[in-house]
CSV table of N, CA and C and ligand atoms in Angstrom, one decimal:
chain,number,residue,atom,x,y,z
S,10,MET,N,195.0,-16.0,-79.8
S,10,MET,CA,195.4,-16.1,-81.4
S,10,MET,C,193.8,-16.1,-82.0
S,11,ASP,N,194.2,-15.1,-83.0
S,11,ASP,CA,193.1,-15.0,-83.9
S,11,ASP,C,193.6,-16.2,-85.2
S,12,GLU,N,193.0,-17.3,-85.3
S,12,GLU,CA,193.1,-18.2,-86.2
S,12,GLU,C,193.2,-17.7,-87.6
S,13,THR,N,192.0,-17.2,-88.0
S,13,THR,CA,191.4,-16.5,-89.0
S,13,THR,C,192.3,-15.3,-90.0
S,14,LYS,N,193.0,-14.9,-89.1
S,14,LYS,CA,194.3,-13.8,-89.2
S,14,LYS,C,195.5,-14.6,-89.8
S,15,ILE,N,195.9,-15.7,-89.7
S,15,ILE,CA,197.1,-16.4,-89.8
S,15,ILE,C,197.0,-17.1,-91.2
S,16,ASP,N,197.7,-16.6,-91.7
S,16,ASP,CA,197.9,-17.4,-93.4
S,16,ASP,C,198.4,-18.4,-93.2
S,17,TRP,N,197.6,-19.0,-93.4
S,17,TRP,CA,197.7,-20.8,-93.1
S,17,TRP,C,198.9,-21.5,-94.1
S,18,ALA,N,198.5,-20.7,-95.5
S,18,ALA,CA,199.6,-21.3,-96.6
S,18,ALA,C,201.0,-21.2,-96.2
S,19,GLN,N,201.4,-20.4,-95.7
S,19,GLN,CA,202.7,-20.0,-95.3
S,19,GLN,C,203.1,-20.7,-94.3
S,20,ARG,N,202.5,-21.2,-93.3
S,20,ARG,CA,202.9,-22.1,-92.1
S,20,ARG,C,203.3,-23.8,-92.9
S,21,SER,N,203.8,-24.1,-92.1
S,21,SER,CA,204.3,-25.7,-92.6
S,21,SER,C,203.1,-26.7,-91.7
S,22,LEU,N,202.9,-27.7,-92.5
S,22,LEU,CA,201.8,-28.7,-92.4
S,22,LEU,C,202.0,-29.2,-90.7
S,23,ALA,N,203.1,-29.3,-90.4
S,23,ALA,CA,203.2,-29.7,-89.1
S,23,ALA,C,202.7,-29.0,-88.2
S,24,GLU,N,202.7,-27.6,-88.3
S,24,GLU,CA,202.3,-26.2,-87.3
S,24,GLU,C,200.9,-26.2,-87.5
S,25,LEU,N,200.2,-26.6,-88.8
S,25,LEU,CA,198.9,-26.4,-89.2
S,25,LEU,C,198.4,-27.7,-88.6
S,26,ALA,N,198.4,-28.9,-88.5
S,26,ALA,CA,198.2,-29.9,-87.6
S,26,ALA,C,198.4,-30.0,-86.1
S,27,THR,N,199.3,-29.3,-85.6
S,27,THR,CA,199.3,-29.4,-84.4
S,27,THR,C,198.4,-27.9,-83.9
S,28,HIS,N,198.2,-26.7,-84.7
S,28,HIS,CA,197.2,-26.1,-84.3
S,28,HIS,C,195.6,-26.5,-84.1
S,29,ILE,N,195.2,-27.3,-85.5
S,29,ILE,CA,193.9,-28.2,-85.1
S,29,ILE,C,193.9,-29.2,-84.1
S,30,VAL,N,194.8,-29.7,-83.4
S,30,VAL,CA,194.5,-30.2,-82.5
S,30,VAL,C,194.6,-29.7,-81.5
S,31,ALA,N,195.2,-28.9,-81.0
S,31,ALA,CA,195.3,-28.1,-79.5
S,31,ALA,C,194.0,-27.3,-79.6
S,32,VAL,N,193.9,-26.4,-80.6
S,32,VAL,CA,192.3,-25.5,-80.8
S,32,VAL,C,191.0,-26.2,-80.9
S,33,HIS,N,191.1,-26.9,-82.4
S,33,HIS,CA,190.0,-27.4,-82.6
S,33,HIS,C,189.8,-29.2,-81.9
S,34,HIS,N,190.5,-30.0,-81.6
S,34,HIS,CA,190.2,-31.0,-81.2
S,34,HIS,C,190.1,-30.8,-79.8
S,35,GLY,N,190.8,-29.8,-79.1
S,35,GLY,CA,190.2,-29.8,-77.8
S,35,GLY,C,189.4,-28.9,-77.4
S,36,TYR,N,188.8,-28.2,-78.6
S,36,TYR,CA,187.4,-28.0,-78.4
S,36,TYR,C,186.3,-28.8,-78.0
S,37,CYS,N,186.5,-29.7,-79.3
S,37,CYS,CA,185.7,-30.9,-79.4
S,37,CYS,C,185.9,-31.7,-78.0
S,38,ARG,N,186.7,-31.7,-77.3
S,38,ARG,CA,187.1,-32.8,-76.0
S,38,ARG,C,186.5,-32.0,-75.3
S,39,ARG,N,186.5,-30.7,-75.2
S,39,ARG,CA,185.7,-29.8,-73.9
S,39,ARG,C,184.3,-29.9,-74.0
S,40,GLU,N,183.7,-29.5,-75.4
S,40,GLU,CA,182.5,-29.3,-75.6
S,40,GLU,C,181.8,-30.3,-75.7
S,41,LEU,N,182.0,-31.5,-76.2
S,41,LEU,CA,181.4,-32.5,-76.3
S,41,LEU,C,180.6,-32.9,-75.0
S,42,PRO,N,181.4,-33.2,-74.0
S,42,PRO,CA,180.9,-33.8,-72.3
S,42,PRO,C,179.6,-32.7,-72.0
S,43,ARG,N,180.3,-31.2,-72.2
S,43,ARG,CA,179.4,-30.0,-71.5
S,43,ARG,C,178.0,-30.3,-72.3
S,44,LEU,N,178.1,-30.4,-73.7
S,44,LEU,CA,176.6,-30.4,-74.8
S,44,LEU,C,175.9,-31.5,-74.3
S,45,SER,N,176.5,-32.9,-73.6
S,45,SER,CA,176.0,-33.9,-73.4
S,45,SER,C,175.1,-33.4,-72.2
S,46,GLU,N,175.9,-32.8,-70.8
S,46,GLU,CA,175.0,-32.4,-69.8
S,46,GLU,C,174.1,-31.4,-69.9
S,47,LEU,N,174.3,-30.4,-71.0
S,47,LEU,CA,173.4,-29.5,-71.3
S,47,LEU,C,172.1,-30.2,-71.8
S,48,PHE,N,172.4,-31.0,-72.7
S,48,PHE,CA,171.1,-31.9,-73.2
S,48,PHE,C,170.4,-32.2,-72.3
S,49,ALA,N,170.8,-32.9,-71.2
S,49,ALA,CA,170.4,-33.8,-70.3
S,49,ALA,C,169.4,-33.0,-69.2
S,50,GLU,N,170.2,-31.5,-68.9
S,50,GLU,CA,169.6,-30.9,-68.3
S,50,GLU,C,168.5,-30.0,-69.0
S,51,ALA,N,168.4,-29.4,-70.1
S,51,ALA,CA,167.4,-29.4,-71.0
S,51,ALA,C,166.0,-30.3,-70.8
S,52,VAL,N,166.3,-31.2,-71.6
S,52,VAL,CA,165.4,-31.9,-71.5
S,52,VAL,C,164.8,-32.2,-70.0
S,53,LYS,N,165.6,-32.4,-68.9
S,53,LYS,CA,165.0,-31.8,-67.3
S,53,LYS,C,163.7,-31.0,-67.5
S,54,GLU,N,164.3,-29.9,-67.9
S,54,GLU,CA,163.8,-28.4,-67.7
S,54,GLU,C,162.7,-28.4,-68.7
S,55,SER,N,162.7,-29.1,-69.7
S,55,SER,CA,161.6,-28.7,-70.7
S,55,SER,C,160.2,-29.4,-70.5
S,56,GLY,N,160.5,-30.6,-69.5
S,56,GLY,CA,159.5,-31.7,-69.2
S,56,GLY,C,158.9,-32.2,-70.7
S,57,GLY,N,159.1,-32.6,-71.7
S,57,GLY,CA,158.8,-33.1,-72.7
S,57,GLY,C,157.7,-31.9,-74.1
S,58,ARG,N,158.1,-30.8,-73.6
S,58,ARG,CA,157.2,-29.8,-74.1
S,58,ARG,C,157.9,-29.8,-76.0
S,59,TYR,N,158.7,-29.6,-75.8
S,59,TYR,CA,159.9,-29.9,-77.3
S,59,TYR,C,159.8,-30.8,-77.8
S,60,ALA,N,159.1,-31.4,-78.9
S,60,ALA,CA,159.5,-32.5,-79.5
S,60,ALA,C,160.8,-32.3,-79.9
S,61,THR,N,161.1,-31.1,-80.8
S,61,THR,CA,162.4,-31.3,-81.3
S,61,THR,C,163.9,-31.5,-80.7
S,62,LEU,N,163.8,-31.6,-79.5
S,62,LEU,CA,164.7,-31.9,-78.7
S,62,LEU,C,165.4,-32.9,-78.1
S,63,ALA,N,164.3,-33.8,-78.4
S,63,ALA,CA,164.6,-35.4,-78.8
S,63,ALA,C,165.7,-35.9,-80.0
S,64,ASP,N,164.9,-35.3,-80.9
S,64,ASP,CA,165.7,-35.3,-82.5
S,64,ASP,C,167.2,-34.7,-82.5
S,65,LEU,N,167.1,-33.6,-81.9
S,65,LEU,CA,168.3,-33.1,-81.9
S,65,LEU,C,169.4,-33.6,-80.9
S,66,LEU,N,168.8,-34.9,-80.2
S,66,LEU,CA,169.9,-35.0,-78.9
S,66,LEU,C,170.3,-36.2,-79.7
S,67,ALA,N,169.5,-37.1,-80.6
S,67,ALA,CA,170.0,-38.1,-81.4
S,67,ALA,C,170.9,-37.8,-82.1
S,68,GLY,N,170.7,-36.9,-83.1
S,68,GLY,CA,171.9,-36.2,-84.1
S,68,GLY,C,172.8,-36.1,-83.1
S,69,PHE,N,172.6,-35.1,-82.4
S,69,PHE,CA,174.3,-35.4,-81.5
S,69,PHE,C,174.9,-36.2,-81.1
S,70,ARG,N,174.1,-37.3,-80.9
S,70,ARG,CA,174.7,-38.7,-80.1
S,70,ARG,C,175.8,-39.2,-81.2
S,71,ARG,N,174.8,-39.0,-82.5
S,71,ARG,CA,175.6,-39.8,-83.6
S,71,ARG,C,177.2,-39.0,-83.9
S,72,VAL,N,177.0,-37.5,-83.7
S,72,VAL,CA,177.9,-37.0,-84.3
S,72,VAL,C,179.1,-36.8,-83.1
S,73,SER,N,178.5,-37.2,-82.0
S,73,SER,CA,179.6,-36.8,-81.0
S,73,SER,C,180.0,-38.4,-80.9
S,74,ARG,N,179.7,-39.6,-81.1
S,74,ARG,CA,180.3,-40.7,-81.2
S,74,ARG,C,181.4,-40.8,-82.5
S,75,ALA,N,180.9,-40.3,-83.4
S,75,ALA,CA,181.5,-40.7,-84.6
S,75,ALA,C,182.6,-39.7,-84.5
S,76,LEU,N,182.6,-38.3,-83.8
S,76,LEU,CA,183.8,-38.2,-84.0
S,76,LEU,C,185.0,-38.2,-82.7
S,77,GLY,N,184.4,-38.9,-81.8
S,77,GLY,CA,185.1,-39.6,-81.1
S,77,GLY,C,186.4,-40.4,-81.5
S,78,SER,N,186.2,-41.2,-82.2
S,78,SER,CA,186.9,-41.9,-83.1
S,78,SER,C,187.6,-41.1,-84.4
S,79,HIS,N,186.9,-40.1,-85.1
S,79,HIS,CA,187.2,-39.5,-86.3
S,79,HIS,C,188.5,-38.8,-85.6
S,80,LEU,N,188.5,-37.9,-83.9
S,80,LEU,CA,189.9,-37.3,-83.9
S,80,LEU,C,190.8,-38.6,-83.4
S,81,LEU,N,190.7,-39.3,-83.0
S,81,LEU,CA,191.7,-40.3,-82.9
S,81,LEU,C,192.6,-41.0,-84.0
S,82,LYS,N,191.6,-41.1,-84.7
S,82,LYS,CA,192.3,-41.8,-86.1
S,82,LYS,C,193.5,-40.4,-86.8
S,83,GLU,N,192.5,-39.1,-86.7
S,83,GLU,CA,193.9,-38.0,-87.1
S,83,GLU,C,194.8,-37.7,-86.4
S,84,GLU,N,194.9,-38.0,-85.5
S,84,GLU,CA,195.5,-37.6,-84.5
S,84,GLU,C,197.2,-39.0,-84.1
S,85,SER,N,196.3,-39.7,-84.1
S,85,SER,CA,197.3,-41.3,-84.4
S,85,SER,C,197.8,-41.7,-85.9
S,86,ILE,N,197.3,-41.5,-86.6
S,86,ILE,CA,197.5,-42.2,-87.7
S,86,ILE,C,197.9,-41.1,-89.0
S,87,LEU,N,196.6,-40.2,-89.3
S,87,LEU,CA,196.9,-39.6,-90.4
S,87,LEU,C,197.8,-38.2,-90.2
S,88,PHE,N,197.5,-37.6,-89.1
S,88,PHE,CA,198.6,-36.3,-88.5
S,88,PHE,C,199.9,-36.5,-89.3
S,89,PRO,N,200.3,-37.7,-88.1
S,89,PRO,CA,201.9,-38.1,-87.7
S,89,PRO,C,202.3,-38.3,-89.5
S,90,LEU,N,201.5,-38.9,-90.0
S,90,LEU,CA,201.8,-39.3,-91.3
S,90,LEU,C,202.1,-38.3,-92.4
S,91,ILE,N,201.5,-37.3,-91.7
S,91,ILE,CA,201.6,-35.8,-93.2
S,91,ILE,C,202.7,-35.4,-92.5
S,92,GLU,N,202.9,-35.4,-91.6
S,92,GLU,CA,204.2,-34.6,-90.9
S,92,GLU,C,205.5,-35.4,-91.4
S,93,ARG,N,205.4,-36.5,-91.4
S,93,ARG,CA,206.3,-37.4,-92.2
S,93,ARG,C,206.5,-36.9,-93.8
S,94,ILE,N,205.3,-36.7,-94.4
S,94,ILE,CA,205.5,-36.9,-95.5
S,94,ILE,C,206.3,-35.4,-95.9
S,95,GLU,N,205.7,-34.4,-95.3
S,95,GLU,CA,206.1,-33.2,-95.3
S,95,GLU,C,208.0,-33.1,-94.8
S,96,ALA,N,208.2,-33.7,-94.0
S,96,ALA,CA,209.8,-33.7,-93.5
S,96,ALA,C,210.3,-34.5,-95.1
S,97,ALA,N,209.9,-35.7,-95.4
S,97,ALA,CA,210.6,-36.4,-96.6
S,97,ALA,C,210.8,-35.5,-97.9
S,98,GLN,N,209.6,-34.6,-98.3
S,98,GLN,CA,209.7,-33.4,-99.0
S,98,GLN,C,210.9,-32.6,-99.1
S,99,GLU,N,210.9,-32.1,-97.7
S,99,GLU,CA,211.7,-31.0,-97.3
S,99,GLU,C,213.6,-32.0,-97.8
S,100,ALA,N,213.2,-33.0,-97.0
S,100,ALA,CA,215.1,-33.7,-96.8
S,100,ALA,C,215.0,-34.0,-98.8
S,101,HIS,N,214.2,-34.2,-99.5
S,101,HIS,CA,214.5,-34.5,-100.7
S,101,HIS,C,214.3,-36.2,-100.4
S,102,THR,N,213.8,-36.9,-99.9
S,102,THR,CA,213.7,-38.3,-99.6
S,102,THR,C,212.6,-38.9,-100.3
S,103,PRO,N,212.4,-40.2,-100.5
S,103,PRO,CA,211.0,-40.8,-100.6
S,103,PRO,C,210.0,-40.5,-99.6
S,104,PRO,N,208.6,-40.3,-99.9
S,104,PRO,CA,208.0,-40.2,-98.8
S,104,PRO,C,207.5,-41.5,-98.2
S,105,PRO,N,207.2,-41.7,-97.1
S,105,PRO,CA,207.2,-43.1,-96.3
S,105,PRO,C,206.5,-44.1,-97.0
S,106,THR,N,206.8,-45.4,-97.1
S,106,THR,CA,205.6,-46.1,-97.7
S,106,THR,C,204.3,-46.9,-96.8
S,107,LEU,N,203.2,-46.5,-97.6
S,107,LEU,CA,202.1,-47.1,-96.4
S,107,LEU,C,201.5,-48.2,-97.0
S,108,CYS,N,200.7,-48.5,-95.6
S,108,CYS,CA,200.1,-50.0,-96.3
S,108,CYS,C,198.8,-50.0,-96.8
S,109,PHE,N,198.3,-48.5,-96.9
S,109,PHE,CA,197.4,-48.3,-97.5
S,109,PHE,C,197.2,-47.5,-98.8
S,110,GLY,N,198.4,-47.6,-99.5
S,110,GLY,CA,198.6,-46.5,-100.5
S,110,GLY,C,198.9,-45.6,-100.2
S,111,SER,N,198.4,-44.5,-101.2
S,111,SER,CA,198.4,-42.9,-101.3
S,111,SER,C,198.1,-42.3,-100.0
S,112,VAL,N,198.6,-41.3,-98.9
S,112,VAL,CA,197.9,-40.5,-98.2
S,112,VAL,C,196.5,-40.2,-98.4
S,113,GLY,N,196.3,-40.1,-100.1
S,113,GLY,CA,194.9,-39.8,-100.3
S,113,GLY,C,193.8,-40.4,-99.7
S,114,ASN,N,194.1,-41.8,-99.6
S,114,ASN,CA,193.1,-42.7,-99.0
S,114,ASN,C,192.0,-42.7,-97.4
S,115,PRO,N,193.5,-42.6,-96.7
S,115,PRO,CA,193.4,-42.2,-95.3
S,115,PRO,C,192.3,-40.6,-95.6
S,116,ILE,N,192.7,-39.8,-96.2
S,116,ILE,CA,192.5,-38.6,-96.4
S,116,ILE,C,190.9,-38.9,-96.7
S,117,ARG,N,190.3,-39.5,-97.6
S,117,ARG,CA,189.3,-39.6,-98.5
S,117,ARG,C,188.0,-40.0,-97.3
S,118,MET,N,188.7,-40.8,-96.5
S,118,MET,CA,188.0,-41.9,-95.5
S,118,MET,C,187.7,-40.7,-94.3
S,119,MET,N,188.5,-39.5,-94.3
S,119,MET,CA,187.9,-38.3,-93.4
S,119,MET,C,186.9,-37.7,-93.9
S,120,VAL,N,187.7,-37.2,-94.9
S,120,VAL,CA,186.7,-36.5,-96.0
S,120,VAL,C,185.3,-37.0,-96.0
S,121,LEU,N,185.4,-38.0,-95.8
S,121,LEU,CA,183.6,-39.0,-95.6
S,121,LEU,C,183.1,-38.5,-94.8
S,122,GLU,N,183.8,-39.0,-93.5
S,122,GLU,CA,183.2,-38.7,-92.5
S,122,GLU,C,183.2,-37.3,-91.6
S,123,HIS,N,183.7,-36.0,-92.6
S,123,HIS,CA,183.1,-34.7,-92.3
S,123,HIS,C,182.4,-34.5,-93.0
S,124,SER,N,181.6,-35.2,-94.3
S,124,SER,CA,180.5,-35.0,-94.6
S,124,SER,C,179.3,-35.7,-94.1
S,125,GLU,N,179.7,-36.7,-93.6
S,125,GLU,CA,178.4,-37.6,-92.7
S,125,GLU,C,178.2,-36.6,-91.7
S,126,ALA,N,179.5,-35.9,-90.6
S,126,ALA,CA,178.8,-34.9,-89.6
S,126,ALA,C,178.4,-33.7,-90.1
S,127,GLU,N,178.6,-33.2,-91.3
S,127,GLU,CA,177.8,-32.3,-92.3
S,127,GLU,C,176.8,-32.7,-92.2
S,128,VAL,N,175.9,-33.3,-92.2
S,128,VAL,CA,174.6,-34.3,-92.6
S,128,VAL,C,173.7,-33.8,-91.2
S,129,GLU,N,174.3,-34.2,-90.4
S,129,GLU,CA,173.7,-34.3,-89.2
S,129,GLU,C,173.6,-33.3,-88.8
S,130,LEU,N,174.6,-32.1,-88.5
S,130,LEU,CA,174.5,-30.6,-88.3
S,130,LEU,C,173.7,-30.0,-89.1
S,131,GLN,N,173.5,-30.2,-90.3
S,131,GLN,CA,172.7,-29.5,-91.2
S,131,GLN,C,171.4,-30.0,-90.8
S,132,LYS,N,170.7,-31.4,-90.3
S,132,LYS,CA,169.5,-31.5,-90.0
S,132,LYS,C,169.5,-30.8,-88.6
S,133,MET,N,170.4,-30.7,-87.9
S,133,MET,CA,169.7,-29.9,-86.7
S,133,MET,C,170.0,-28.1,-87.0
S,134,ARG,N,170.5,-27.8,-87.8
S,134,ARG,CA,170.4,-26.4,-87.8
S,134,ARG,C,168.6,-26.4,-88.3
S,135,VAL,N,168.7,-27.0,-89.7
S,135,VAL,CA,167.4,-27.0,-89.9
S,135,VAL,C,166.1,-26.9,-88.9
S,136,ALA,N,165.7,-28.0,-88.3
S,136,ALA,CA,165.4,-28.4,-87.3
S,136,ALA,C,165.1,-27.0,-86.3
S,137,THR,N,166.1,-26.2,-86.2
S,137,THR,CA,165.5,-25.1,-85.0
S,137,THR,C,165.9,-23.7,-85.6
S,138,ARG,N,166.2,-23.6,-87.1
S,138,ARG,CA,166.0,-22.9,-87.9
S,138,ARG,C,167.4,-21.8,-87.3
S,139,GLY,N,168.9,-22.7,-87.5
S,139,GLY,CA,169.8,-22.1,-87.1
S,139,GLY,C,170.0,-22.0,-85.6
S,140,PHE,N,169.7,-22.8,-84.7
S,140,PHE,CA,170.0,-23.2,-83.2
S,140,PHE,C,169.3,-22.2,-82.7
S,141,GLN,N,168.3,-21.5,-82.9
S,141,GLN,CA,167.4,-20.3,-82.4
S,141,GLN,C,166.5,-21.1,-81.2
S,142,PRO,N,166.4,-20.9,-80.2
S,142,PRO,CA,165.5,-21.6,-79.2
S,142,PRO,C,164.0,-21.4,-79.3
S,143,PRO,N,163.3,-22.4,-78.7
S,143,PRO,CA,161.8,-22.5,-79.1
S,143,PRO,C,161.2,-20.9,-78.4
S,144,GLU,N,159.9,-20.8,-78.9
S,144,GLU,CA,159.3,-19.7,-77.5
S,144,GLU,C,159.2,-20.2,-76.3
S,145,GLY,N,159.4,-19.4,-75.4
S,145,GLY,CA,159.5,-19.8,-74.4
S,145,GLY,C,160.3,-21.0,-73.4
S,146,ALA,N,161.4,-20.9,-74.4
S,146,ALA,CA,162.3,-21.7,-73.9
S,146,ALA,C,163.2,-21.2,-72.4
S,147,GLY,N,163.5,-22.3,-71.5
S,147,GLY,CA,164.3,-22.0,-70.2
S,147,GLY,C,165.6,-21.8,-70.5
S,148,PRO,N,166.1,-21.5,-69.0
S,148,PRO,CA,167.8,-20.5,-69.8
S,148,PRO,C,168.5,-22.2,-70.0
S,149,LYS,N,168.4,-23.3,-69.8
S,149,LYS,CA,169.2,-24.4,-69.9
S,149,LYS,C,169.1,-24.9,-71.3
S,150,LEU,N,167.7,-24.8,-72.0
S,150,LEU,CA,167.6,-24.7,-73.5
S,150,LEU,C,168.0,-23.6,-74.1
S,151,MET,N,168.1,-22.4,-73.8
S,151,MET,CA,168.6,-20.9,-74.3
S,151,MET,C,170.3,-21.7,-74.5
S,152,GLU,N,171.0,-22.0,-73.2
S,152,GLU,CA,172.4,-22.2,-73.3
S,152,GLU,C,172.7,-23.4,-73.9
S,153,LEU,N,172.1,-24.0,-74.5
S,153,LEU,CA,172.0,-25.5,-75.1
S,153,LEU,C,172.0,-25.4,-76.6
S,154,CYS,N,171.2,-24.5,-76.7
S,154,CYS,CA,171.2,-23.6,-78.4
S,154,CYS,C,172.5,-22.7,-78.5
S,155,ARG,N,172.7,-21.9,-77.7
S,155,ARG,CA,173.9,-21.2,-77.9
S,155,ARG,C,175.0,-21.4,-78.1
S,156,THR,N,175.4,-22.8,-77.0
S,156,THR,CA,176.7,-23.7,-77.2
S,156,THR,C,176.6,-24.6,-78.3
S,157,LEU,N,175.4,-25.2,-78.9
S,157,LEU,CA,175.5,-25.9,-80.3
S,157,LEU,C,175.6,-24.9,-81.4
S,158,ARG,N,175.2,-24.0,-81.3
S,158,ARG,CA,175.9,-22.7,-82.8
S,158,ARG,C,177.3,-22.9,-82.4
S,159,ALA,N,177.5,-22.5,-81.3
S,159,ALA,CA,179.5,-22.5,-81.6
S,159,ALA,C,179.8,-23.4,-81.9
S,160,PHE,N,179.3,-24.6,-81.5
S,160,PHE,CA,180.2,-25.7,-81.8
S,160,PHE,C,179.7,-26.0,-83.2
S,161,ASP,N,178.9,-25.6,-83.5
S,161,ASP,CA,178.6,-25.9,-85.1
S,161,ASP,C,179.9,-24.9,-86.3
S,162,ASP,N,179.8,-23.7,-85.5
S,162,ASP,CA,180.7,-22.9,-86.2
S,162,ASP,C,182.0,-23.1,-86.1
S,163,ASP,N,182.6,-24.0,-84.6
S,163,ASP,CA,184.0,-24.4,-84.6
S,163,ASP,C,184.5,-25.3,-85.7
S,164,MET,N,183.0,-26.1,-85.9
S,164,MET,CA,183.2,-27.4,-86.9
S,164,MET,C,183.6,-27.2,-87.9
S,165,THR,N,182.6,-26.3,-88.5
S,165,THR,CA,182.9,-25.6,-89.7
S,165,THR,C,184.5,-25.0,-89.9
S,166,ARG,N,184.6,-24.6,-88.8
S,166,ARG,CA,185.8,-23.8,-89.0
S,166,ARG,C,187.5,-24.6,-89.2
S,167,HIS,N,187.3,-26.0,-88.5
S,167,HIS,CA,187.8,-27.0,-88.2
S,167,HIS,C,187.9,-27.8,-89.4
S,168,VAL,N,187.2,-28.2,-90.1
S,168,VAL,CA,186.9,-29.0,-91.2
S,168,VAL,C,187.2,-28.2,-92.9
S,169,GLU,N,186.8,-27.0,-92.5
S,169,GLU,CA,187.6,-26.2,-93.4
S,169,GLU,C,189.2,-26.0,-93.7
S,170,LEU,N,189.5,-26.0,-92.5
S,170,LEU,CA,191.3,-26.2,-92.4
S,170,LEU,C,191.4,-27.3,-92.7
S,171,GLU,N,190.8,-28.7,-92.6
S,171,GLU,CA,191.1,-30.0,-92.9
S,171,GLU,C,191.0,-29.7,-94.6
S,172,ASP,N,189.9,-29.8,-94.8
S,172,ASP,CA,189.5,-30.0,-96.2
S,172,ASP,C,190.0,-29.4,-97.3
S,173,GLN,N,189.9,-28.2,-96.9
S,173,GLN,CA,190.7,-27.2,-97.9
S,173,GLN,C,192.2,-26.4,-97.9
S,174,SER,N,192.8,-27.2,-96.9
S,174,SER,CA,194.2,-26.7,-96.7
S,174,SER,C,195.3,-28.0,-96.0
S,175,LEU,N,194.7,-28.4,-94.7
S,175,LEU,CA,195.8,-29.8,-94.4
S,175,LEU,C,196.0,-30.6,-95.5
S,176,PHE,N,194.5,-31.0,-96.4
S,176,PHE,CA,194.8,-32.4,-96.7
S,176,PHE,C,195.0,-32.4,-98.3
S,177,PRO,N,194.7,-31.2,-98.6
S,177,PRO,CA,195.1,-31.2,-100.5
S,177,PRO,C,196.6,-30.8,-100.5
S,178,ARG,N,197.4,-30.1,-99.2
S,178,ARG,CA,198.7,-29.7,-99.0
S,178,ARG,C,199.1,-31.1,-99.0
S,179,ALA,N,198.7,-32.1,-98.2
S,179,ALA,CA,199.3,-33.2,-98.0
S,179,ALA,C,199.7,-34.2,-99.3
S,180,VAL,N,198.7,-34.1,-100.1
S,180,VAL,CA,198.6,-34.7,-101.1
S,180,VAL,C,199.5,-34.3,-102.1
S,181,ALA,N,199.5,-32.7,-102.2
S,181,ALA,CA,200.4,-32.3,-103.2
S,181,ALA,C,202.3,-32.6,-102.6
S,182,ALA,N,202.1,-32.6,-101.2
S,182,ALA,CA,203.7,-32.8,-101.0
S,182,ALA,C,204.1,-34.2,-101.0
S,183,GLU,N,203.5,-35.5,-101.0
S,183,GLU,CA,203.1,-36.8,-101.2
S,183,GLU,C,203.6,-36.8,-102.8
S,184,GLN,N,203.1,-36.2,-103.4
S,184,GLN,CA,203.2,-36.0,-105.3
S,184,GLN,C,205.1,-35.6,-105.1
S,185,LYS,N,205.3,-34.4,-104.6
S,185,LYS,CA,206.5,-33.7,-104.4
S,185,LYS,C,207.5,-34.4,-104.4
S,186,ALA,N,207.1,-35.4,-103.2
S,186,ALA,CA,208.5,-36.1,-102.2
S,186,ALA,C,208.4,-37.5,-103.4
S,187,LEU,N,207.7,-37.9,-104.2
S,187,LEU,CA,207.6,-39.2,-105.0
S,187,LEU,C,208.4,-38.6,-106.3
S,188,GLY,N,209.0,-37.5,-106.6
S,188,GLY,CA,209.2,-36.9,-107.3
S,188,GLY,C,208.8,-37.1,-108.7
G,29,FE2,FE1,190.1,-32.8,-87.0
G,30,FE2,FE1,188.4,-33.9,-89.4
């Protein structure tokens, strides 16, 4: 399925959240361990020839660690909440009452975490001139750069779907359900 051909504005928030979890969270869970292995192999292969690799690995570890809990928070707290808000709006019943106030509060937290990941990814993009392998790179380092670029592209799309579609629509649905 080519998600860019889907008009997400016409789909329910529940469908969009399910799609994000299946496609983008699934991608992270598959690719983060693979990237970790590729880093180890590329470090071994290059034998300390590329100083940037250590910085790249440190940045990747920060993103990977932060993403682990970020995905869980979305899946176990925020997305189910968004589905309940949408259901309340459709049923013309009051939105769920939350211990943390409006849904805008956990959303702000997730948006902040997206920005933190973006700062790390931007540093990695700059250091590698868009994930280009250095001159004389071996096959593992080439594969690492390719996989990092694909990961970066997927993150861009993932964050765009949440920040520009799912989250603002959830805030609007809560407002509507509040009447
Ligand atoms: Fe997500
Ligand atoms: Fe997110």
